[in-house]
Amino acid sequence: MSEVMSSEDLDLIFRKARTHSAWLDKPADDALLKQVYELARMGPTSANMCPMRIIFVRSKEAKERLKPALDKGNVDKTMKAPVTAIIGMDVHFYEKLPQLFPHADAKAWFKDLPENVLEYTALRNGSLQGAYFMLAARALGLDCGPMSGFDNAKVDAAFFAGTTIKSNFLCNLGHGDASKLHPRSPRLSFEEACKVV
Ligand SMILES: Cc1cc2nc3c(=O)[nH]c(=O)nc-3n(C[C@H](O)[C@H](O)[C@H](O)COP(=O)(O)O)c2cc1C
């Protein structure tokens, strides 16, 4: 068995994968969303804290609830996407550590930390999980349209009221219409972005 992914697979998740804003009339059903999560959850997080929580916004009612929180430029693409994932993070992730890190009392390492430290710890690890989520979605044939152009407080009030979960970013999901893409923007070269010391 080969120990590296094929060039075609690397094209699928990296080289040819684009951020989509226009969507084909093709569903992204619940079973597929579950498969995406079940791959994404395997990516590493600090002390296996797994702070990411996701609400998949699919129904017309839920889309309407999301709409007032969106920046103007993100409304149309989000309302037309088959599904929009609210990638959230549980700032009190430590409550699940007895389950997730059973071989040590990891809850004790975090539970008394200041709220801002808990929040940036959840943000770091939840953002990593959000990236695993997008790679998993692409690997399973979905296209992604990530967005941070929205009012987090409004999304939290509409979807996470009464919980310790906060929104991180949104990600439209479906099958993108490649004919509507603009040319790919450049990326930094290895020499520009990296050093080996
Ligand atoms: C965290 C995050 C937030 C983003 N926010 C927005 C947004 O609010 N609106 C938007 O149109 N695009 C948004 N983008 C899309 C980026 O501009 C896009 O991913 C980037 O230019 C790369 O495009 P490409 O994947 O087609 O190469 C966001 C992307 C990420 C990862």
PDB file of C-alpha atoms and ligand atoms in Angstrom:
ATOM      1  CA  MET A   1       0.000   0.000   0.000  1.00  0.00           C
ATOM      2  CA  SER A   2       1.319   3.439  -0.913  1.00  0.00           C
ATOM      3  CA  GLU A   3       2.272   5.622   2.056  1.00  0.00           C
ATOM      4  CA  VAL A   4       1.638   8.922   0.314  1.00  0.00           C
ATOM      5  CA  MET A   5      -1.541  10.242  -1.233  1.00  0.00           C
ATOM      6  CA  SER A   6      -1.813  10.173  -4.996  1.00  0.00           C
ATOM      7  CA  SER A   7      -1.197  13.365  -6.944  1.00  0.00           C
ATOM      8  CA  GLU A   8      -4.914  13.349  -7.862  1.00  0.00           C
ATOM      9  CA  ASP A   9      -5.878  13.184  -4.183  1.00  0.00           C
ATOM     10  CA  LEU A  10      -3.532  16.083  -3.376  1.00  0.00           C
ATOM     11  CA  ASP A  11      -5.118  18.054  -6.227  1.00  0.00           C
ATOM     12  CA  LEU A  12      -8.551  17.351  -4.724  1.00  0.00           C
ATOM     13  CA  ILE A  13      -7.807  18.649  -1.244  1.00  0.00           C
ATOM     14  CA  PHE A  14      -5.133  21.290  -2.004  1.00  0.00           C
ATOM     15  CA  ARG A  15      -4.049  22.233  -5.522  1.00  0.00           C
ATOM     16  CA  LYS A  16      -7.413  22.321  -7.249  1.00  0.00           C
ATOM     17  CA  ALA A  17      -9.585  23.016  -4.198  1.00  0.00           C
ATOM     18  CA  ARG A  18     -11.012  26.522  -4.226  1.00  0.00           C
ATOM     19  CA  THR A  19     -13.116  28.733  -2.003  1.00  0.00           C
ATOM     20  CA  HIS A  20     -16.587  28.668  -3.556  1.00  0.00           C
ATOM     21  CA  SER A  21     -19.357  31.283  -3.546  1.00  0.00           C
ATOM     22  CA  ALA A  22     -21.715  29.893  -6.202  1.00  0.00           C
ATOM     23  CA  TRP A  23     -23.439  26.540  -5.740  1.00  0.00           C
ATOM     24  CA  LEU A  24     -24.774  23.848  -8.030  1.00  0.00           C
ATOM     25  CA  ASP A  25     -28.225  22.427  -7.368  1.00  0.00           C
ATOM     26  CA  LYS A  26     -26.796  19.255  -5.818  1.00  0.00           C
ATOM     27  CA  PRO A  27     -27.417  18.177  -2.216  1.00  0.00           C
ATOM     28  CA  ALA A  28     -24.955  17.621   0.619  1.00  0.00           C
ATOM     29  CA  ASP A  29     -26.990  15.143   2.658  1.00  0.00           C
ATOM     30  CA  ASP A  30     -26.826  14.578   6.396  1.00  0.00           C
ATOM     31  CA  ALA A  31     -25.052  11.210   6.029  1.00  0.00           C
ATOM     32  CA  LEU A  32     -22.220  12.923   4.141  1.00  0.00           C
ATOM     33  CA  LEU A  33     -21.959  15.692   6.765  1.00  0.00           C
ATOM     34  CA  LYS A  34     -21.626  12.973   9.404  1.00  0.00           C
ATOM     35  CA  GLN A  35     -18.850  11.292   7.400  1.00  0.00           C
ATOM     36  CA  VAL A  36     -17.022  14.625   7.162  1.00  0.00           C
ATOM     37  CA  TYR A  37     -17.218  15.145  10.928  1.00  0.00           C
ATOM     38  CA  GLU A  38     -16.109  11.590  11.623  1.00  0.00           C
ATOM     39  CA  LEU A  39     -12.915  12.166   9.613  1.00  0.00           C
ATOM     40  CA  ALA A  40     -12.293  15.687  10.922  1.00  0.00           C
ATOM     41  CA  ARG A  41     -12.575  14.675  14.572  1.00  0.00           C
ATOM     42  CA  MET A  42      -9.467  12.482  14.216  1.00  0.00           C
ATOM     43  CA  GLY A  43      -7.116  15.473  13.780  1.00  0.00           C
ATOM     44  CA  PRO A  44      -4.983  16.342  16.822  1.00  0.00           C
ATOM     45  CA  THR A  45      -5.832  18.940  19.476  1.00  0.00           C
ATOM     46  CA  SER A  46      -4.091  19.935  22.693  1.00  0.00           C
ATOM     47  CA  ALA A  47      -4.759  17.285  25.377  1.00  0.00           C
ATOM     48  CA  ASN A  48      -7.296  15.887  22.905  1.00  0.00           C
ATOM     49  CA  MET A  49      -9.656  18.659  24.018  1.00  0.00           C
ATOM     50  CA  CYS A  50     -11.728  18.657  20.783  1.00  0.00           C
ATOM     51  CA  PRO A  51     -13.395  22.048  21.436  1.00  0.00           C
ATOM     52  CA  MET A  52     -15.078  22.350  18.013  1.00  0.00           C
ATOM     53  CA  ARG A  53     -18.878  22.200  17.997  1.00  0.00           C
ATOM     54  CA  ILE A  54     -20.810  22.514  14.739  1.00  0.00           C
ATOM     55  CA  ILE A  55     -24.331  23.530  13.854  1.00  0.00           C
ATOM     56  CA  PHE A  56     -25.253  22.668  10.274  1.00  0.00           C
ATOM     57  CA  VAL A  57     -27.711  25.300   9.074  1.00  0.00           C
ATOM     58  CA  ARG A  58     -29.847  23.779   6.352  1.00  0.00           C
ATOM     59  CA  SER A  59     -33.539  24.638   6.875  1.00  0.00           C
ATOM     60  CA  LYS A  60     -35.081  27.834   5.525  1.00  0.00           C
ATOM     61  CA  GLU A  61     -36.017  28.811   9.095  1.00  0.00           C
ATOM     62  CA  ALA A  62     -32.448  28.399  10.377  1.00  0.00           C
ATOM     63  CA  LYS A  63     -30.978  30.208   7.341  1.00  0.00           C
ATOM     64  CA  GLU A  64     -33.315  33.142   8.067  1.00  0.00           C
ATOM     65  CA  ARG A  65     -32.076  33.151  11.662  1.00  0.00           C
ATOM     66  CA  LEU A  66     -28.482  33.342  10.416  1.00  0.00           C
ATOM     67  CA  LYS A  67     -29.136  36.000   7.764  1.00  0.00           C
ATOM     68  CA  PRO A  68     -29.180  39.162   9.970  1.00  0.00           C
ATOM     69  CA  ALA A  69     -25.718  38.296  11.343  1.00  0.00           C
ATOM     70  CA  LEU A  70     -24.059  38.119   7.922  1.00  0.00           C
ATOM     71  CA  ASP A  71     -21.988  40.866   6.309  1.00  0.00           C
ATOM     72  CA  LYS A  72     -23.732  42.149   3.186  1.00  0.00           C
ATOM     73  CA  GLY A  73     -21.260  40.467   0.824  1.00  0.00           C
ATOM     74  CA  ASN A  74     -21.842  37.078   2.430  1.00  0.00           C
ATOM     75  CA  VAL A  75     -25.663  37.022   2.367  1.00  0.00           C
ATOM     76  CA  ASP A  76     -26.413  35.773  -1.132  1.00  0.00           C
ATOM     77  CA  LYS A  77     -23.816  32.972  -1.212  1.00  0.00           C
ATOM     78  CA  THR A  78     -24.866  31.774   2.244  1.00  0.00           C
ATOM     79  CA  MET A  79     -28.600  31.813   1.570  1.00  0.00           C
ATOM     80  CA  LYS A  80     -27.997  29.831  -1.645  1.00  0.00           C
ATOM     81  CA  ALA A  81     -25.537  27.279  -0.182  1.00  0.00           C
ATOM     82  CA  PRO A  82     -27.055  23.828   0.463  1.00  0.00           C
ATOM     83  CA  VAL A  83     -25.673  23.921   4.036  1.00  0.00           C
ATOM     84  CA  THR A  84     -23.794  26.430   6.170  1.00  0.00           C
ATOM     85  CA  ALA A  85     -21.689  25.042   9.014  1.00  0.00           C
ATOM     86  CA  ILE A  86     -21.341  27.268  12.057  1.00  0.00           C
ATOM     87  CA  ILE A  87     -17.938  26.213  13.338  1.00  0.00           C
ATOM     88  CA  GLY A  88     -18.141  26.930  17.041  1.00  0.00           C
ATOM     89  CA  MET A  89     -15.960  26.158  20.035  1.00  0.00           C
ATOM     90  CA  ASP A  90     -16.833  25.231  23.591  1.00  0.00           C
ATOM     91  CA  VAL A  91     -14.868  27.641  25.778  1.00  0.00           C
ATOM     92  CA  HIS A  92     -15.503  25.261  28.716  1.00  0.00           C
ATOM     93  CA  PHE A  93     -14.059  22.341  26.743  1.00  0.00           C
ATOM     94  CA  TYR A  94     -12.459  21.071  29.982  1.00  0.00           C
ATOM     95  CA  GLU A  95     -15.803  19.586  31.070  1.00  0.00           C
ATOM     96  CA  LYS A  96     -15.303  16.806  28.497  1.00  0.00           C
ATOM     97  CA  LEU A  97     -11.665  16.071  29.343  1.00  0.00           C
ATOM     98  CA  PRO A  98     -12.467  13.190  31.747  1.00  0.00           C
ATOM     99  CA  GLN A  99     -14.018  11.472  28.688  1.00  0.00           C
ATOM    100  CA  LEU A 100     -11.470  12.647  26.098  1.00  0.00           C
ATOM    101  CA  PHE A 101      -8.217  12.376  28.099  1.00  0.00           C
ATOM    102  CA  PRO A 102      -9.031   9.610  30.615  1.00  0.00           C
ATOM    103  CA  HIS A 103      -5.450   8.692  31.509  1.00  0.00           C
ATOM    104  CA  ALA A 104      -4.781  11.958  33.415  1.00  0.00           C
ATOM    105  CA  ASP A 105      -6.735  14.636  35.287  1.00  0.00           C
ATOM    106  CA  ALA A 106      -6.501  17.094  32.398  1.00  0.00           C
ATOM    107  CA  LYS A 107      -9.624  18.932  33.558  1.00  0.00           C
ATOM    108  CA  ALA A 108      -7.594  20.214  36.519  1.00  0.00           C
ATOM    109  CA  TRP A 109      -5.019  21.770  34.142  1.00  0.00           C
ATOM    110  CA  PHE A 110      -7.620  24.047  32.556  1.00  0.00           C
ATOM    111  CA  LYS A 111     -10.732  24.545  34.692  1.00  0.00           C
ATOM    112  CA  ASP A 112      -9.413  27.433  36.835  1.00  0.00           C
ATOM    113  CA  LEU A 113      -7.681  29.333  34.014  1.00  0.00           C
ATOM    114  CA  PRO A 114      -8.968  32.841  33.231  1.00  0.00           C
ATOM    115  CA  GLU A 115     -11.776  32.973  30.684  1.00  0.00           C
ATOM    116  CA  ASN A 116      -9.604  34.754  28.077  1.00  0.00           C
ATOM    117  CA  VAL A 117      -6.981  31.980  28.262  1.00  0.00           C
ATOM    118  CA  LEU A 118      -9.697  29.347  27.901  1.00  0.00           C
ATOM    119  CA  GLU A 119     -11.047  31.280  24.929  1.00  0.00           C
ATOM    120  CA  TYR A 120      -7.758  31.511  23.039  1.00  0.00           C
ATOM    121  CA  THR A 121      -7.002  27.870  23.807  1.00  0.00           C
ATOM    122  CA  ALA A 122     -10.412  26.920  22.393  1.00  0.00           C
ATOM    123  CA  LEU A 123      -9.857  29.242  19.422  1.00  0.00           C
ATOM    124  CA  ARG A 124      -6.452  27.732  18.570  1.00  0.00           C
ATOM    125  CA  ASN A 125      -7.651  24.163  18.791  1.00  0.00           C
ATOM    126  CA  GLY A 126     -11.109  24.830  17.371  1.00  0.00           C
ATOM    127  CA  SER A 127      -9.555  26.589  14.366  1.00  0.00           C
ATOM    128  CA  LEU A 128      -7.266  23.623  13.769  1.00  0.00           C
ATOM    129  CA  GLN A 129     -10.346  21.397  13.872  1.00  0.00           C
ATOM    130  CA  GLY A 130     -12.100  23.768  11.483  1.00  0.00           C
ATOM    131  CA  ALA A 131      -9.218  23.310   9.043  1.00  0.00           C
ATOM    132  CA  TYR A 132      -9.342  19.517   9.448  1.00  0.00           C
ATOM    133  CA  PHE A 133     -13.066  19.812   8.770  1.00  0.00           C
ATOM    134  CA  MET A 134     -12.531  21.644   5.468  1.00  0.00           C
ATOM    135  CA  LEU A 135      -9.874  19.162   4.323  1.00  0.00           C
ATOM    136  CA  ALA A 136     -12.193  16.266   5.241  1.00  0.00           C
ATOM    137  CA  ALA A 137     -15.066  17.899   3.331  1.00  0.00           C
ATOM    138  CA  ARG A 138     -12.878  18.319   0.254  1.00  0.00           C
ATOM    139  CA  ALA A 139     -11.571  14.750   0.556  1.00  0.00           C
ATOM    140  CA  LEU A 140     -15.189  13.519   0.472  1.00  0.00           C
ATOM    141  CA  GLY A 141     -16.057  15.588  -2.591  1.00  0.00           C
ATOM    142  CA  LEU A 142     -17.630  18.668  -1.033  1.00  0.00           C
ATOM    143  CA  ASP A 143     -16.618  22.258  -1.700  1.00  0.00           C
ATOM    144  CA  CYS A 144     -16.181  24.841   1.054  1.00  0.00           C
ATOM    145  CA  GLY A 145     -16.742  28.568   1.377  1.00  0.00           C
ATOM    146  CA  PRO A 146     -15.286  29.709   4.717  1.00  0.00           C
ATOM    147  CA  MET A 147     -16.313  33.138   6.079  1.00  0.00           C
ATOM    148  CA  SER A 148     -15.451  35.335   9.030  1.00  0.00           C
ATOM    149  CA  GLY A 149     -17.501  38.256   7.734  1.00  0.00           C
ATOM    150  CA  PHE A 150     -20.381  38.072  10.225  1.00  0.00           C
ATOM    151  CA  ASP A 151     -21.362  39.331  13.669  1.00  0.00           C
ATOM    152  CA  ASN A 152     -20.214  36.667  16.141  1.00  0.00           C
ATOM    153  CA  ALA A 153     -22.349  38.047  18.988  1.00  0.00           C
ATOM    154  CA  LYS A 154     -25.487  37.824  16.843  1.00  0.00           C
ATOM    155  CA  VAL A 155     -24.723  34.257  15.775  1.00  0.00           C
ATOM    156  CA  ASP A 156     -23.996  33.284  19.384  1.00  0.00           C
ATOM    157  CA  ALA A 157     -27.312  34.800  20.526  1.00  0.00           C
ATOM    158  CA  ALA A 158     -29.257  33.108  17.718  1.00  0.00           C
ATOM    159  CA  PHE A 159     -27.659  29.642  17.944  1.00  0.00           C
ATOM    160  CA  PHE A 160     -25.668  29.196  21.161  1.00  0.00           C
ATOM    161  CA  ALA A 161     -27.706  31.103  23.794  1.00  0.00           C
ATOM    162  CA  GLY A 162     -27.429  29.595  27.277  1.00  0.00           C
ATOM    163  CA  THR A 163     -24.319  27.551  26.394  1.00  0.00           C
ATOM    164  CA  THR A 164     -20.555  28.021  26.736  1.00  0.00           C
ATOM    165  CA  ILE A 165     -20.148  27.685  22.952  1.00  0.00           C
ATOM    166  CA  LYS A 166     -19.023  30.627  20.824  1.00  0.00           C
ATOM    167  CA  SER A 167     -18.911  30.921  17.070  1.00  0.00           C
ATOM    168  CA  ASN A 168     -15.527  30.856  15.342  1.00  0.00           C
ATOM    169  CA  PHE A 169     -16.203  30.950  11.586  1.00  0.00           C
ATOM    170  CA  LEU A 170     -18.848  29.925   9.081  1.00  0.00           C
ATOM    171  CA  CYS A 171     -18.344  27.501   6.217  1.00  0.00           C
ATOM    172  CA  ASN A 172     -20.732  27.126   3.309  1.00  0.00           C
ATOM    173  CA  LEU A 173     -20.804  23.569   1.994  1.00  0.00           C
ATOM    174  CA  GLY A 174     -22.030  22.010  -1.223  1.00  0.00           C
ATOM    175  CA  HIS A 175     -20.877  21.460  -4.768  1.00  0.00           C
ATOM    176  CA  GLY A 176     -19.384  24.667  -6.087  1.00  0.00           C
ATOM    177  CA  ASP A 177     -20.003  26.108  -9.538  1.00  0.00           C
ATOM    178  CA  ALA A 178     -16.437  26.265 -10.860  1.00  0.00           C
ATOM    179  CA  SER A 179     -17.539  28.433 -13.813  1.00  0.00           C
ATOM    180  CA  LYS A 180     -18.112  31.311 -11.342  1.00  0.00           C
ATOM    181  CA  LEU A 181     -14.608  31.251  -9.838  1.00  0.00           C
ATOM    182  CA  HIS A 182     -12.159  34.118 -10.328  1.00  0.00           C
ATOM    183  CA  PRO A 183      -8.516  33.177 -10.999  1.00  0.00           C
ATOM    184  CA  ARG A 184      -6.618  31.774  -8.013  1.00  0.00           C
ATOM    185  CA  SER A 185      -4.690  34.375  -6.021  1.00  0.00           C
ATOM    186  CA  PRO A 186      -0.975  33.757  -5.495  1.00  0.00           C
ATOM    187  CA  ARG A 187       0.478  32.126  -2.364  1.00  0.00           C
ATOM    188  CA  LEU A 188       3.790  32.904  -0.696  1.00  0.00           C
ATOM    189  CA  SER A 189       6.728  30.807  -1.884  1.00  0.00           C
ATOM    190  CA  PHE A 190       8.644  28.563   0.511  1.00  0.00           C
ATOM    191  CA  GLU A 191      11.464  31.138   0.522  1.00  0.00           C
ATOM    192  CA  GLU A 192       9.078  33.950   1.446  1.00  0.00           C
ATOM    193  CA  ALA A 193       7.247  32.123   4.204  1.00  0.00           C
ATOM    194  CA  CYS A 194       9.679  29.599   5.663  1.00  0.00           C
ATOM    195  CA  LYS A 195      13.152  29.302   7.115  1.00  0.00           C
ATOM    196  CA  VAL A 196      15.126  26.190   7.946  1.00  0.00           C
ATOM    197  CA  VAL A 197      17.495  27.039  10.791  1.00  0.00           C
TER     198      VAL A 197
HETATM  199  C1  LIG B   1     -11.313  32.062   8.092  1.00  0.00           C
HETATM  200  C2  LIG B   1     -11.706  32.585   6.728  1.00  0.00           C
HETATM  201  C3  LIG B   1     -12.561  33.665   6.634  1.00  0.00           C
HETATM  202  C4  LIG B   1     -12.974  34.132   5.383  1.00  0.00           C
HETATM  203  N1  LIG B   1     -13.923  35.105   5.330  1.00  0.00           N
HETATM  204  C5  LIG B   1     -14.497  35.401   4.153  1.00  0.00           C
HETATM  205  C6  LIG B   1     -15.637  36.248   4.080  1.00  0.00           C
HETATM  206  O1  LIG B   1     -16.163  36.729   5.099  1.00  0.00           O
HETATM  207  N2  LIG B   1     -16.179  36.490   2.856  1.00  0.00           N
HETATM  208  C7  LIG B   1     -15.662  35.960   1.714  1.00  0.00           C
HETATM  209  O2  LIG B   1     -16.199  36.233   0.649  1.00  0.00           O
HETATM  210  N3  LIG B   1     -14.571  35.151   1.747  1.00  0.00           N
HETATM  211  C8  LIG B   1     -13.982  34.836   2.934  1.00  0.00           C
HETATM  212  N4  LIG B   1     -12.915  33.966   2.985  1.00  0.00           N
HETATM  213  C9  LIG B   1     -12.424  33.393   1.727  1.00  0.00           C
HETATM  214  C10 LIG B   1     -10.959  33.727   1.410  1.00  0.00           C
HETATM  215  O3  LIG B   1     -10.847  35.009   0.863  1.00  0.00           O
HETATM  216  C11 LIG B   1     -10.419  32.649   0.441  1.00  0.00           C
HETATM  217  O4  LIG B   1     -10.458  31.418   1.119  1.00  0.00           O
HETATM  218  C12 LIG B   1      -8.994  32.934  -0.021  1.00  0.00           C
HETATM  219  O5  LIG B   1      -8.924  34.092  -0.780  1.00  0.00           O
HETATM  220  C13 LIG B   1      -8.431  31.771  -0.828  1.00  0.00           C
HETATM  221  O6  LIG B   1      -9.225  31.521  -1.951  1.00  0.00           O
HETATM  222  P1  LIG B   1      -9.031  30.135  -2.774  1.00  0.00           P
HETATM  223  O7  LIG B   1      -9.301  29.025  -1.771  1.00  0.00           O
HETATM  224  O8  LIG B   1     -10.067  30.163  -3.852  1.00  0.00           O
HETATM  225  O9  LIG B   1      -7.651  30.101  -3.280  1.00  0.00           O
HETATM  226  C14 LIG B   1     -12.469  33.528   4.208  1.00  0.00           C
HETATM  227  C15 LIG B   1     -11.597  32.441   4.329  1.00  0.00           C
HETATM  228  C16 LIG B   1     -11.224  31.965   5.561  1.00  0.00           C
HETATM  229  C17 LIG B   1     -10.328  30.743   5.635  1.00  0.00           C
END
